[in-house]
Amino acid sequence: DAGVTQSPTHLIKTRGQQVTLRCSPKSGHDTVSWYQQALGQGPQFIFQYYEEEERQRGNFPDRFSGHQFPNYSSELNVNALLLGDSALYLCASSLEVGELFFGEGSRLTVL
Amino acid sequence: KQEVTQIPAALSVPEGENLVLNCSFTDSAIYNLQWFRQDPGKGLTSLLLIQSSQREQTSGRLNASLDKSSGRSTLYIAASQPGDSATYLCAAARRGSWGKLQFGAGTQVVVTP
């Protein structure tokens, strides 16, 4: 049984560019949450998708947007990248109410 | 707003010693609390999930307790091994905000042979 898978694992962008990160949830899970983890800090909640809609959102600007597809996979898009967006982006999946399972993350470096 | 604190930020123990990791939270209206392990540059591995109605949860050498009245959770790791070296994070979910976990900054543990 595959767990949560994320792609790409690493990527480098320059300021002002746009990036798309992808997540496939654990089999049977219908809810996807995205987190940003800066170096040396705990993850910060970005937003959560359930039934293809954004259900909850953390304190992140509108430059951060997402999407959930009918197969429950999800994308995180970040526009107009800033140096401060450099971080590990983590995707977590769960049933609507249940234990969260995380992927290995996508390491984004903005130059 | 829920704040989660983990003290100490780093801990080094000799192999075989028991580990005690602390987590405190400010909002007692939590739905549950989850402990994770993170290896350098990797994702999070779920260790234990304690529902708000539970006092503790056990898995192998790991035991986690939850005291909502004092706003504390403790993770105990018995007979530590070098393979236990990692960063341990606790995270609280508030009622009505399931999936929106509030994380502490973690405790970095080194177990020396």
mmCIF file with all atom_site columns, C-alpha atoms in Angstrom:
data_model
loop_
_atom_site.group_PDB
_atom_site.id
_atom_site.type_symbol
_atom_site.label_atom_id
_atom_site.label_alt_id
_atom_site.label_comp_id
_atom_site.label_asym_id
_atom_site.label_entity_id
_atom_site.label_seq_id
_atom_site.pdbx_PDB_ins_code
_atom_site.Cartn_x
_atom_site.Cartn_y
_atom_site.Cartn_z
_atom_site.occupancy
_atom_site.B_iso_or_equiv
_atom_site.pdbx_formal_charge
_atom_site.auth_seq_id
_atom_site.auth_comp_id
_atom_site.auth_asym_id
_atom_site.auth_atom_id
_atom_site.pdbx_PDB_model_num
ATOM 1   C CA . ASP A 1 1   ? 0.000   0.000  0.000   1.00 0.00 ? 1   ASP A CA 1
ATOM 2   C CA . ALA A 1 2   ? 1.639   3.221  -1.170  1.00 0.00 ? 2   ALA A CA 1
ATOM 3   C CA . GLY A 1 3   ? 1.767   5.991  1.343   1.00 0.00 ? 3   GLY A CA 1
ATOM 4   C CA . VAL A 1 4   ? 1.594   9.692  0.552   1.00 0.00 ? 4   VAL A CA 1
ATOM 5   C CA . THR A 1 5   ? 3.738   10.523 -2.471  1.00 0.00 ? 5   THR A CA 1
ATOM 6   C CA . GLN A 1 6   ? 4.986   13.979 -3.430  1.00 0.00 ? 6   GLN A CA 1
ATOM 7   C CA . SER A 1 7   ? 6.743   15.341 -6.498  1.00 0.00 ? 7   SER A CA 1
ATOM 8   C CA . PRO A 1 8   ? 9.181   16.750 -7.280  1.00 0.00 ? 8   PRO A CA 1
ATOM 9   C CA . THR A 1 9   ? 11.469  15.970 -4.341  1.00 0.00 ? 9   THR A CA 1
ATOM 10  C CA . HIS A 1 10  ? 13.749  18.940 -4.974  1.00 0.00 ? 10  HIS A CA 1
ATOM 11  C CA . LEU A 1 11  ? 13.516  22.004 -7.166  1.00 0.00 ? 11  LEU A CA 1
ATOM 12  C CA . ILE A 1 12  ? 15.222  25.347 -7.603  1.00 0.00 ? 12  ILE A CA 1
ATOM 13  C CA . LYS A 1 13  ? 13.438  28.480 -8.802  1.00 0.00 ? 13  LYS A CA 1
ATOM 14  C CA . THR A 1 14  ? 14.282  32.163 -9.060  1.00 0.00 ? 14  THR A CA 1
ATOM 15  C CA . ARG A 1 15  ? 12.401  35.050 -7.507  1.00 0.00 ? 15  ARG A CA 1
ATOM 16  C CA . GLY A 1 16  ? 9.208   35.964 -9.333  1.00 0.00 ? 16  GLY A CA 1
ATOM 17  C CA . GLN A 1 17  ? 8.713   32.528 -10.869 1.00 0.00 ? 17  GLN A CA 1
ATOM 18  C CA . GLN A 1 18  ? 5.797   30.196 -10.238 1.00 0.00 ? 18  GLN A CA 1
ATOM 19  C CA . VAL A 1 19  ? 5.924   26.622 -8.912  1.00 0.00 ? 19  VAL A CA 1
ATOM 20  C CA . THR A 1 20  ? 3.522   23.674 -8.781  1.00 0.00 ? 20  THR A CA 1
ATOM 21  C CA . LEU A 1 21  ? 3.931   20.848 -6.299  1.00 0.00 ? 21  LEU A CA 1
ATOM 22  C CA . ARG A 1 22  ? 1.977   17.603 -6.467  1.00 0.00 ? 22  ARG A CA 1
ATOM 23  C CA . CYS A 1 23  ? 0.648   15.147 -3.914  1.00 0.00 ? 23  CYS A CA 1
ATOM 24  C CA . SER A 1 24  ? -1.016  11.744 -4.137  1.00 0.00 ? 24  SER A CA 1
ATOM 25  C CA . PRO A 1 25  ? -2.756  10.753 -0.900  1.00 0.00 ? 25  PRO A CA 1
ATOM 26  C CA . LYS A 1 26  ? -2.584  7.416  0.839   1.00 0.00 ? 26  LYS A CA 1
ATOM 27  C CA . SER A 1 27  ? -5.008  4.910  -0.637  1.00 0.00 ? 27  SER A CA 1
ATOM 28  C CA . GLY A 1 28  ? -8.516  5.421  0.716   1.00 0.00 ? 28  GLY A CA 1
ATOM 29  C CA . HIS A 1 29  ? -7.861  8.933  2.029   1.00 0.00 ? 29  HIS A CA 1
ATOM 30  C CA . ASP A 1 30  ? -10.056 11.792 0.836   1.00 0.00 ? 30  ASP A CA 1
ATOM 31  C CA . THR A 1 31  ? -8.554  14.823 2.595   1.00 0.00 ? 31  THR A CA 1
ATOM 32  C CA . VAL A 1 32  ? -5.270  16.539 1.746   1.00 0.00 ? 32  VAL A CA 1
ATOM 33  C CA . SER A 1 33  ? -3.534  19.193 3.838   1.00 0.00 ? 33  SER A CA 1
ATOM 34  C CA . TRP A 1 34  ? -0.450  21.200 2.870   1.00 0.00 ? 34  TRP A CA 1
ATOM 35  C CA . TYR A 1 35  ? 2.222   22.496 5.240   1.00 0.00 ? 35  TYR A CA 1
ATOM 36  C CA . GLN A 1 36  ? 5.329   24.679 4.886   1.00 0.00 ? 36  GLN A CA 1
ATOM 37  C CA . GLN A 1 37  ? 8.350   23.891 7.051   1.00 0.00 ? 37  GLN A CA 1
ATOM 38  C CA . ALA A 1 38  ? 11.190  26.398 7.235   1.00 0.00 ? 38  ALA A CA 1
ATOM 39  C CA . LEU A 1 39  ? 14.570  25.175 8.432   1.00 0.00 ? 39  LEU A CA 1
ATOM 40  C CA . GLY A 1 40  ? 14.633  24.506 12.159  1.00 0.00 ? 40  GLY A CA 1
ATOM 41  C CA . GLN A 1 41  ? 10.935  25.178 12.648  1.00 0.00 ? 41  GLN A CA 1
ATOM 42  C CA . GLY A 1 42  ? 7.765   23.143 12.940  1.00 0.00 ? 42  GLY A CA 1
ATOM 43  C CA . PRO A 1 43  ? 5.460   22.869 9.919   1.00 0.00 ? 43  PRO A CA 1
ATOM 44  C CA . GLN A 1 44  ? 2.946   25.678 9.333   1.00 0.00 ? 44  GLN A CA 1
ATOM 45  C CA . PHE A 1 45  ? -0.522  24.867 7.975   1.00 0.00 ? 45  PHE A CA 1
ATOM 46  C CA . ILE A 1 46  ? -1.220  26.328 4.519   1.00 0.00 ? 46  ILE A CA 1
ATOM 47  C CA . PHE A 1 47  ? -4.620  24.881 3.589   1.00 0.00 ? 47  PHE A CA 1
ATOM 48  C CA . GLN A 1 48  ? -6.735  21.748 3.423   1.00 0.00 ? 48  GLN A CA 1
ATOM 49  C CA . TYR A 1 49  ? -8.808  20.240 0.607   1.00 0.00 ? 49  TYR A CA 1
ATOM 50  C CA . TYR A 1 50  ? -11.814 17.968 0.923   1.00 0.00 ? 50  TYR A CA 1
ATOM 51  C CA . GLU A 1 51  ? -14.237 17.038 -1.851  1.00 0.00 ? 51  GLU A CA 1
ATOM 52  C CA . GLU A 1 52  ? -12.299 19.262 -4.248  1.00 0.00 ? 52  GLU A CA 1
ATOM 53  C CA . GLU A 1 53  ? -12.863 22.382 -2.165  1.00 0.00 ? 53  GLU A CA 1
ATOM 54  C CA . GLU A 1 54  ? -10.618 24.375 0.134   1.00 0.00 ? 54  GLU A CA 1
ATOM 55  C CA . ARG A 1 55  ? -12.051 23.717 3.580   1.00 0.00 ? 55  ARG A CA 1
ATOM 56  C CA . GLN A 1 56  ? -9.579  25.483 5.853   1.00 0.00 ? 56  GLN A CA 1
ATOM 57  C CA . ARG A 1 57  ? -6.778  27.974 5.290   1.00 0.00 ? 57  ARG A CA 1
ATOM 58  C CA . GLY A 1 58  ? -3.871  29.166 7.392   1.00 0.00 ? 58  GLY A CA 1
ATOM 59  C CA . ASN A 1 59  ? -2.227  32.595 7.401   1.00 0.00 ? 59  ASN A CA 1
ATOM 60  C CA . PHE A 1 60  ? -0.703  32.471 3.948   1.00 0.00 ? 60  PHE A CA 1
ATOM 61  C CA . PRO A 1 61  ? -1.136  35.071 1.178   1.00 0.00 ? 61  PRO A CA 1
ATOM 62  C CA . ASP A 1 62  ? -3.210  34.527 -1.940  1.00 0.00 ? 62  ASP A CA 1
ATOM 63  C CA . ARG A 1 63  ? -0.003  33.729 -3.835  1.00 0.00 ? 63  ARG A CA 1
ATOM 64  C CA . PHE A 1 64  ? -0.497  30.260 -2.378  1.00 0.00 ? 64  PHE A CA 1
ATOM 65  C CA . SER A 1 65  ? -3.313  28.398 -4.066  1.00 0.00 ? 65  SER A CA 1
ATOM 66  C CA . GLY A 1 66  ? -4.290  24.803 -4.529  1.00 0.00 ? 66  GLY A CA 1
ATOM 67  C CA . HIS A 1 67  ? -6.510  22.293 -6.166  1.00 0.00 ? 67  HIS A CA 1
ATOM 68  C CA . GLN A 1 68  ? -7.860  18.844 -5.458  1.00 0.00 ? 68  GLN A CA 1
ATOM 69  C CA . PHE A 1 69  ? -8.802  16.495 -8.262  1.00 0.00 ? 69  PHE A CA 1
ATOM 70  C CA . PRO A 1 70  ? -11.634 13.897 -8.329  1.00 0.00 ? 70  PRO A CA 1
ATOM 71  C CA . ASN A 1 71  ? -9.091  11.136 -7.547  1.00 0.00 ? 71  ASN A CA 1
ATOM 72  C CA . TYR A 1 72  ? -8.201  13.105 -4.350  1.00 0.00 ? 72  TYR A CA 1
ATOM 73  C CA . SER A 1 73  ? -4.715  14.045 -5.529  1.00 0.00 ? 73  SER A CA 1
ATOM 74  C CA . SER A 1 74  ? -3.768  17.663 -4.998  1.00 0.00 ? 74  SER A CA 1
ATOM 75  C CA . GLU A 1 75  ? -1.540  20.462 -6.237  1.00 0.00 ? 75  GLU A CA 1
ATOM 76  C CA . LEU A 1 76  ? -0.018  23.422 -4.437  1.00 0.00 ? 76  LEU A CA 1
ATOM 77  C CA . ASN A 1 77  ? 0.769   26.467 -6.568  1.00 0.00 ? 77  ASN A CA 1
ATOM 78  C CA . VAL A 1 78  ? 2.901   29.391 -5.453  1.00 0.00 ? 78  VAL A CA 1
ATOM 79  C CA . ASN A 1 79  ? 3.096   32.512 -7.639  1.00 0.00 ? 79  ASN A CA 1
ATOM 80  C CA . ALA A 1 80  ? 5.588   35.380 -7.601  1.00 0.00 ? 80  ALA A CA 1
ATOM 81  C CA . LEU A 1 81  ? 8.111   33.422 -5.541  1.00 0.00 ? 81  LEU A CA 1
ATOM 82  C CA . LEU A 1 82  ? 10.039  35.205 -2.794  1.00 0.00 ? 82  LEU A CA 1
ATOM 83  C CA . LEU A 1 83  ? 13.308  34.169 -1.154  1.00 0.00 ? 83  LEU A CA 1
ATOM 84  C CA . GLY A 1 84  ? 11.303  33.500 2.009   1.00 0.00 ? 84  GLY A CA 1
ATOM 85  C CA . ASP A 1 85  ? 9.267   30.817 0.242   1.00 0.00 ? 85  ASP A CA 1
ATOM 86  C CA . SER A 1 86  ? 12.313  28.529 0.377   1.00 0.00 ? 86  SER A CA 1
ATOM 87  C CA . ALA A 1 87  ? 11.200  25.630 2.568   1.00 0.00 ? 87  ALA A CA 1
ATOM 88  C CA . LEU A 1 88  ? 10.179  21.994 2.731   1.00 0.00 ? 88  LEU A CA 1
ATOM 89  C CA . TYR A 1 89  ? 6.565   21.651 1.560   1.00 0.00 ? 89  TYR A CA 1
ATOM 90  C CA . LEU A 1 90  ? 4.764   18.740 3.140   1.00 0.00 ? 90  LEU A CA 1
ATOM 91  C CA . CYS A 1 91  ? 1.541   17.105 2.079   1.00 0.00 ? 91  CYS A CA 1
ATOM 92  C CA . ALA A 1 92  ? -0.561  15.103 4.533   1.00 0.00 ? 92  ALA A CA 1
ATOM 93  C CA . SER A 1 93  ? -3.560  12.920 3.845   1.00 0.00 ? 93  SER A CA 1
ATOM 94  C CA . SER A 1 94  ? -6.287  11.557 6.080   1.00 0.00 ? 94  SER A CA 1
ATOM 95  C CA . LEU A 1 95  ? -9.850  10.499 6.104   1.00 0.00 ? 95  LEU A CA 1
ATOM 96  C CA . GLU A 1 96  ? -12.121 13.476 6.753   1.00 0.00 ? 96  GLU A CA 1
ATOM 97  C CA . VAL A 1 97  ? -11.473 13.092 10.473  1.00 0.00 ? 97  VAL A CA 1
ATOM 98  C CA . GLY A 1 98  ? -8.517  10.884 11.279  1.00 0.00 ? 98  GLY A CA 1
ATOM 99  C CA . GLU A 1 99  ? -4.806  10.495 11.787  1.00 0.00 ? 99  GLU A CA 1
ATOM 100 C CA . LEU A 1 100 ? -2.614  12.491 9.396   1.00 0.00 ? 100 LEU A CA 1
ATOM 101 C CA . PHE A 1 101 ? 0.006   10.726 7.295   1.00 0.00 ? 101 PHE A CA 1
ATOM 102 C CA . PHE A 1 102 ? 2.743   12.828 5.715   1.00 0.00 ? 102 PHE A CA 1
ATOM 103 C CA . GLY A 1 103 ? 4.767   12.465 2.548   1.00 0.00 ? 103 GLY A CA 1
ATOM 104 C CA . GLU A 1 104 ? 8.533   12.971 2.248   1.00 0.00 ? 104 GLU A CA 1
ATOM 105 C CA . GLY A 1 105 ? 8.080   16.560 1.101   1.00 0.00 ? 105 GLY A CA 1
ATOM 106 C CA . SER A 1 106 ? 9.232   18.785 -1.761  1.00 0.00 ? 106 SER A CA 1
ATOM 107 C CA . ARG A 1 107 ? 12.313  20.899 -1.012  1.00 0.00 ? 107 ARG A CA 1
ATOM 108 C CA . LEU A 1 108 ? 11.960  24.290 -2.738  1.00 0.00 ? 108 LEU A CA 1
ATOM 109 C CA . THR A 1 109 ? 14.911  26.639 -3.020  1.00 0.00 ? 109 THR A CA 1
ATOM 110 C CA . VAL A 1 110 ? 14.289  30.157 -4.321  1.00 0.00 ? 110 VAL A CA 1
ATOM 111 C CA . LEU A 1 111 ? 17.344  32.063 -5.551  1.00 0.00 ? 111 LEU A CA 1
ATOM 112 C CA . LYS B 2 1   ? -4.773  31.064 19.195  1.00 0.00 ? 1   LYS B CA 1
ATOM 113 C CA . GLN B 2 2   ? -3.195  27.703 19.978  1.00 0.00 ? 2   GLN B CA 1
ATOM 114 C CA . GLU B 2 3   ? 0.512   27.815 20.785  1.00 0.00 ? 3   GLU B CA 1
ATOM 115 C CA . VAL B 2 4   ? 2.564   24.649 21.129  1.00 0.00 ? 4   VAL B CA 1
ATOM 116 C CA . THR B 2 5   ? 5.952   24.643 22.858  1.00 0.00 ? 5   THR B CA 1
ATOM 117 C CA . GLN B 2 6   ? 8.537   21.898 23.117  1.00 0.00 ? 6   GLN B CA 1
ATOM 118 C CA . ILE B 2 7   ? 11.296  22.020 25.697  1.00 0.00 ? 7   ILE B CA 1
ATOM 119 C CA . PRO B 2 8   ? 14.165  21.271 25.498  1.00 0.00 ? 8   PRO B CA 1
ATOM 120 C CA . ALA B 2 9   ? 15.028  22.150 21.904  1.00 0.00 ? 9   ALA B CA 1
ATOM 121 C CA . ALA B 2 10  ? 17.814  19.555 21.929  1.00 0.00 ? 10  ALA B CA 1
ATOM 122 C CA . LEU B 2 11  ? 18.697  16.552 24.043  1.00 0.00 ? 11  LEU B CA 1
ATOM 123 C CA . SER B 2 12  ? 21.633  14.123 24.063  1.00 0.00 ? 12  SER B CA 1
ATOM 124 C CA . VAL B 2 13  ? 21.516  10.855 26.020  1.00 0.00 ? 13  VAL B CA 1
ATOM 125 C CA . PRO B 2 14  ? 23.611  7.675  26.174  1.00 0.00 ? 14  PRO B CA 1
ATOM 126 C CA . GLU B 2 15  ? 22.187  4.506  24.685  1.00 0.00 ? 15  GLU B CA 1
ATOM 127 C CA . GLY B 2 16  ? 19.868  2.621  27.059  1.00 0.00 ? 16  GLY B CA 1
ATOM 128 C CA . GLU B 2 17  ? 18.653  5.679  28.922  1.00 0.00 ? 17  GLU B CA 1
ATOM 129 C CA . ASN B 2 18  ? 14.927  6.499  28.905  1.00 0.00 ? 18  ASN B CA 1
ATOM 130 C CA . LEU B 2 19  ? 13.886  9.600  26.976  1.00 0.00 ? 19  LEU B CA 1
ATOM 131 C CA . VAL B 2 20  ? 11.289  12.087 28.225  1.00 0.00 ? 20  VAL B CA 1
ATOM 132 C CA . LEU B 2 21  ? 10.093  14.700 25.741  1.00 0.00 ? 21  LEU B CA 1
ATOM 133 C CA . ASN B 2 22  ? 7.736   17.479 26.766  1.00 0.00 ? 22  ASN B CA 1
ATOM 134 C CA . CYS B 2 23  ? 5.041   19.328 24.851  1.00 0.00 ? 23  CYS B CA 1
ATOM 135 C CA . SER B 2 24  ? 2.834   22.111 26.194  1.00 0.00 ? 24  SER B CA 1
ATOM 136 C CA . PHE B 2 25  ? -0.167  23.764 24.565  1.00 0.00 ? 25  PHE B CA 1
ATOM 137 C CA . THR B 2 26  ? -2.187  26.823 25.492  1.00 0.00 ? 26  THR B CA 1
ATOM 138 C CA . ASP B 2 27  ? -5.699  25.912 24.297  1.00 0.00 ? 27  ASP B CA 1
ATOM 139 C CA . SER B 2 28  ? -7.237  22.981 26.190  1.00 0.00 ? 28  SER B CA 1
ATOM 140 C CA . ALA B 2 29  ? -10.031 22.663 23.598  1.00 0.00 ? 29  ALA B CA 1
ATOM 141 C CA . ILE B 2 30  ? -7.985  20.234 21.567  1.00 0.00 ? 30  ILE B CA 1
ATOM 142 C CA . TYR B 2 31  ? -9.488  17.430 19.494  1.00 0.00 ? 31  TYR B CA 1
ATOM 143 C CA . ASN B 2 32  ? -6.377  15.299 19.719  1.00 0.00 ? 32  ASN B CA 1
ATOM 144 C CA . LEU B 2 33  ? -2.592  15.455 19.916  1.00 0.00 ? 33  LEU B CA 1
ATOM 145 C CA . GLN B 2 34  ? -0.188  13.667 17.624  1.00 0.00 ? 34  GLN B CA 1
ATOM 146 C CA . TRP B 2 35  ? 3.528   12.910 18.016  1.00 0.00 ? 35  TRP B CA 1
ATOM 147 C CA . PHE B 2 36  ? 5.772   12.683 14.961  1.00 0.00 ? 36  PHE B CA 1
ATOM 148 C CA . ARG B 2 37  ? 9.354   11.744 14.219  1.00 0.00 ? 37  ARG B CA 1
ATOM 149 C CA . GLN B 2 38  ? 11.370  13.556 11.538  1.00 0.00 ? 38  GLN B CA 1
ATOM 150 C CA . ASP B 2 39  ? 14.755  12.460 10.220  1.00 0.00 ? 39  ASP B CA 1
ATOM 151 C CA . PRO B 2 40  ? 16.984  15.161 8.652   1.00 0.00 ? 40  PRO B CA 1
ATOM 152 C CA . GLY B 2 41  ? 15.563  16.426 5.358   1.00 0.00 ? 41  GLY B CA 1
ATOM 153 C CA . LYS B 2 42  ? 12.712  13.920 5.460   1.00 0.00 ? 42  LYS B CA 1
ATOM 154 C CA . GLY B 2 43  ? 8.970   13.957 5.986   1.00 0.00 ? 43  GLY B CA 1
ATOM 155 C CA . LEU B 2 44  ? 7.087   13.244 9.195   1.00 0.00 ? 44  LEU B CA 1
ATOM 156 C CA . THR B 2 45  ? 6.401   9.769  10.535  1.00 0.00 ? 45  THR B CA 1
ATOM 157 C CA . SER B 2 46  ? 3.400   9.483  12.820  1.00 0.00 ? 46  SER B CA 1
ATOM 158 C CA . LEU B 2 47  ? 4.266   7.829  16.141  1.00 0.00 ? 47  LEU B CA 1
ATOM 159 C CA . LEU B 2 48  ? 1.210   8.126  18.360  1.00 0.00 ? 48  LEU B CA 1
ATOM 160 C CA . LEU B 2 49  ? -2.192  9.803  18.234  1.00 0.00 ? 49  LEU B CA 1
ATOM 161 C CA . ILE B 2 50  ? -3.988  10.588 21.492  1.00 0.00 ? 50  ILE B CA 1
ATOM 162 C CA . GLN B 2 51  ? -7.662  11.480 21.324  1.00 0.00 ? 51  GLN B CA 1
ATOM 163 C CA . SER B 2 52  ? -8.885  14.176 23.699  1.00 0.00 ? 52  SER B CA 1
ATOM 164 C CA . SER B 2 53  ? -10.878 11.547 25.628  1.00 0.00 ? 53  SER B CA 1
ATOM 165 C CA . GLN B 2 54  ? -7.744  9.437  26.244  1.00 0.00 ? 54  GLN B CA 1
ATOM 166 C CA . ARG B 2 55  ? -5.069  9.893  28.907  1.00 0.00 ? 55  ARG B CA 1
ATOM 167 C CA . GLU B 2 56  ? -2.327  7.902  27.187  1.00 0.00 ? 56  GLU B CA 1
ATOM 168 C CA . GLN B 2 57  ? -1.381  5.807  24.192  1.00 0.00 ? 57  GLN B CA 1
ATOM 169 C CA . THR B 2 58  ? 1.301   3.143  23.869  1.00 0.00 ? 58  THR B CA 1
ATOM 170 C CA . SER B 2 59  ? 3.161   1.543  20.975  1.00 0.00 ? 59  SER B CA 1
ATOM 171 C CA . GLY B 2 60  ? 6.128   -0.705 21.684  1.00 0.00 ? 60  GLY B CA 1
ATOM 172 C CA . ARG B 2 61  ? 8.804   1.299  23.542  1.00 0.00 ? 61  ARG B CA 1
ATOM 173 C CA . LEU B 2 62  ? 6.792   4.513  23.107  1.00 0.00 ? 62  LEU B CA 1
ATOM 174 C CA . ASN B 2 63  ? 4.236   5.886  25.522  1.00 0.00 ? 63  ASN B CA 1
ATOM 175 C CA . ALA B 2 64  ? 2.523   9.268  25.264  1.00 0.00 ? 64  ALA B CA 1
ATOM 176 C CA . SER B 2 65  ? 0.380   10.890 27.921  1.00 0.00 ? 65  SER B CA 1
ATOM 177 C CA . LEU B 2 66  ? -2.076  13.757 27.637  1.00 0.00 ? 66  LEU B CA 1
ATOM 178 C CA . ASP B 2 67  ? -3.221  16.099 30.425  1.00 0.00 ? 67  ASP B CA 1
ATOM 179 C CA . LYS B 2 68  ? -5.611  18.663 28.966  1.00 0.00 ? 68  LYS B CA 1
ATOM 180 C CA . SER B 2 69  ? -6.151  20.449 32.270  1.00 0.00 ? 69  SER B CA 1
ATOM 181 C CA . SER B 2 70  ? -2.469  21.354 32.544  1.00 0.00 ? 70  SER B CA 1
ATOM 182 C CA . GLY B 2 71  ? -1.961  21.708 28.781  1.00 0.00 ? 71  GLY B CA 1
ATOM 183 C CA . ARG B 2 72  ? 0.773   19.076 28.612  1.00 0.00 ? 72  ARG B CA 1
ATOM 184 C CA . SER B 2 73  ? 1.715   15.957 26.738  1.00 0.00 ? 73  SER B CA 1
ATOM 185 C CA . THR B 2 74  ? 4.789   13.811 27.390  1.00 0.00 ? 74  THR B CA 1
ATOM 186 C CA . LEU B 2 75  ? 6.412   11.273 25.094  1.00 0.00 ? 75  LEU B CA 1
ATOM 187 C CA . TYR B 2 76  ? 8.425   8.537  26.808  1.00 0.00 ? 76  TYR B CA 1
ATOM 188 C CA . ILE B 2 77  ? 10.842  6.377  24.849  1.00 0.00 ? 77  ILE B CA 1
ATOM 189 C CA . ALA B 2 78  ? 12.138  3.438  26.863  1.00 0.00 ? 78  ALA B CA 1
ATOM 190 C CA . ALA B 2 79  ? 15.659  2.050  26.532  1.00 0.00 ? 79  ALA B CA 1
ATOM 191 C CA . SER B 2 80  ? 16.803  4.471  23.844  1.00 0.00 ? 80  SER B CA 1
ATOM 192 C CA . GLN B 2 81  ? 18.825  3.273  20.857  1.00 0.00 ? 81  GLN B CA 1
ATOM 193 C CA . PRO B 2 82  ? 21.046  5.188  18.391  1.00 0.00 ? 82  PRO B CA 1
ATOM 194 C CA . GLY B 2 83  ? 18.312  4.654  15.775  1.00 0.00 ? 83  GLY B CA 1
ATOM 195 C CA . ASP B 2 84  ? 16.019  6.821  17.903  1.00 0.00 ? 84  ASP B CA 1
ATOM 196 C CA . SER B 2 85  ? 18.139  9.858  16.994  1.00 0.00 ? 85  SER B CA 1
ATOM 197 C CA . ALA B 2 86  ? 15.813  12.277 15.189  1.00 0.00 ? 86  ALA B CA 1
ATOM 198 C CA . THR B 2 87  ? 13.668  15.357 15.772  1.00 0.00 ? 87  THR B CA 1
ATOM 199 C CA . TYR B 2 88  ? 10.411  14.711 17.589  1.00 0.00 ? 88  TYR B CA 1
ATOM 200 C CA . LEU B 2 89  ? 7.459   17.022 17.003  1.00 0.00 ? 89  LEU B CA 1
ATOM 201 C CA . CYS B 2 90  ? 4.125   17.267 18.746  1.00 0.00 ? 90  CYS B CA 1
ATOM 202 C CA . ALA B 2 91  ? 1.055   18.780 17.108  1.00 0.00 ? 91  ALA B CA 1
ATOM 203 C CA . ALA B 2 92  ? -2.393  19.673 18.428  1.00 0.00 ? 92  ALA B CA 1
ATOM 204 C CA . ALA B 2 93  ? -5.638  19.733 16.480  1.00 0.00 ? 93  ALA B CA 1
ATOM 205 C CA . ARG B 2 94  ? -8.389  22.019 17.721  1.00 0.00 ? 94  ARG B CA 1
ATOM 206 C CA . ARG B 2 95  ? -12.019 20.969 17.814  1.00 0.00 ? 95  ARG B CA 1
ATOM 207 C CA . GLY B 2 96  ? -13.675 21.938 14.550  1.00 0.00 ? 96  GLY B CA 1
ATOM 208 C CA . SER B 2 97  ? -10.331 22.349 12.782  1.00 0.00 ? 97  SER B CA 1
ATOM 209 C CA . TRP B 2 98  ? -9.331  18.779 12.164  1.00 0.00 ? 98  TRP B CA 1
ATOM 210 C CA . GLY B 2 99  ? -6.287  18.537 9.867   1.00 0.00 ? 99  GLY B CA 1
ATOM 211 C CA . LYS B 2 100 ? -5.110  22.023 10.819  1.00 0.00 ? 100 LYS B CA 1
ATOM 212 C CA . LEU B 2 101 ? -2.370  20.930 13.167  1.00 0.00 ? 101 LEU B CA 1
ATOM 213 C CA . GLN B 2 102 ? -0.472  23.423 15.298  1.00 0.00 ? 102 GLN B CA 1
ATOM 214 C CA . PHE B 2 103 ? 3.107   22.156 15.635  1.00 0.00 ? 103 PHE B CA 1
ATOM 215 C CA . GLY B 2 104 ? 5.818   22.780 18.156  1.00 0.00 ? 104 GLY B CA 1
ATOM 216 C CA . ALA B 2 105 ? 9.338   23.494 16.893  1.00 0.00 ? 105 ALA B CA 1
ATOM 217 C CA . GLY B 2 106 ? 10.490  20.022 17.910  1.00 0.00 ? 106 GLY B CA 1
ATOM 218 C CA . THR B 2 107 ? 13.091  18.443 20.181  1.00 0.00 ? 107 THR B CA 1
ATOM 219 C CA . GLN B 2 108 ? 16.246  17.210 18.449  1.00 0.00 ? 108 GLN B CA 1
ATOM 220 C CA . VAL B 2 109 ? 17.390  13.977 20.087  1.00 0.00 ? 109 VAL B CA 1
ATOM 221 C CA . VAL B 2 110 ? 20.827  12.377 19.803  1.00 0.00 ? 110 VAL B CA 1
ATOM 222 C CA . VAL B 2 111 ? 21.384  8.939  21.336  1.00 0.00 ? 111 VAL B CA 1
ATOM 223 C CA . THR B 2 112 ? 25.082  8.149  21.646  1.00 0.00 ? 112 THR B CA 1
ATOM 224 C CA . PRO B 2 113 ? 26.356  4.550  21.522  1.00 0.00 ? 113 PRO B CA 1
#
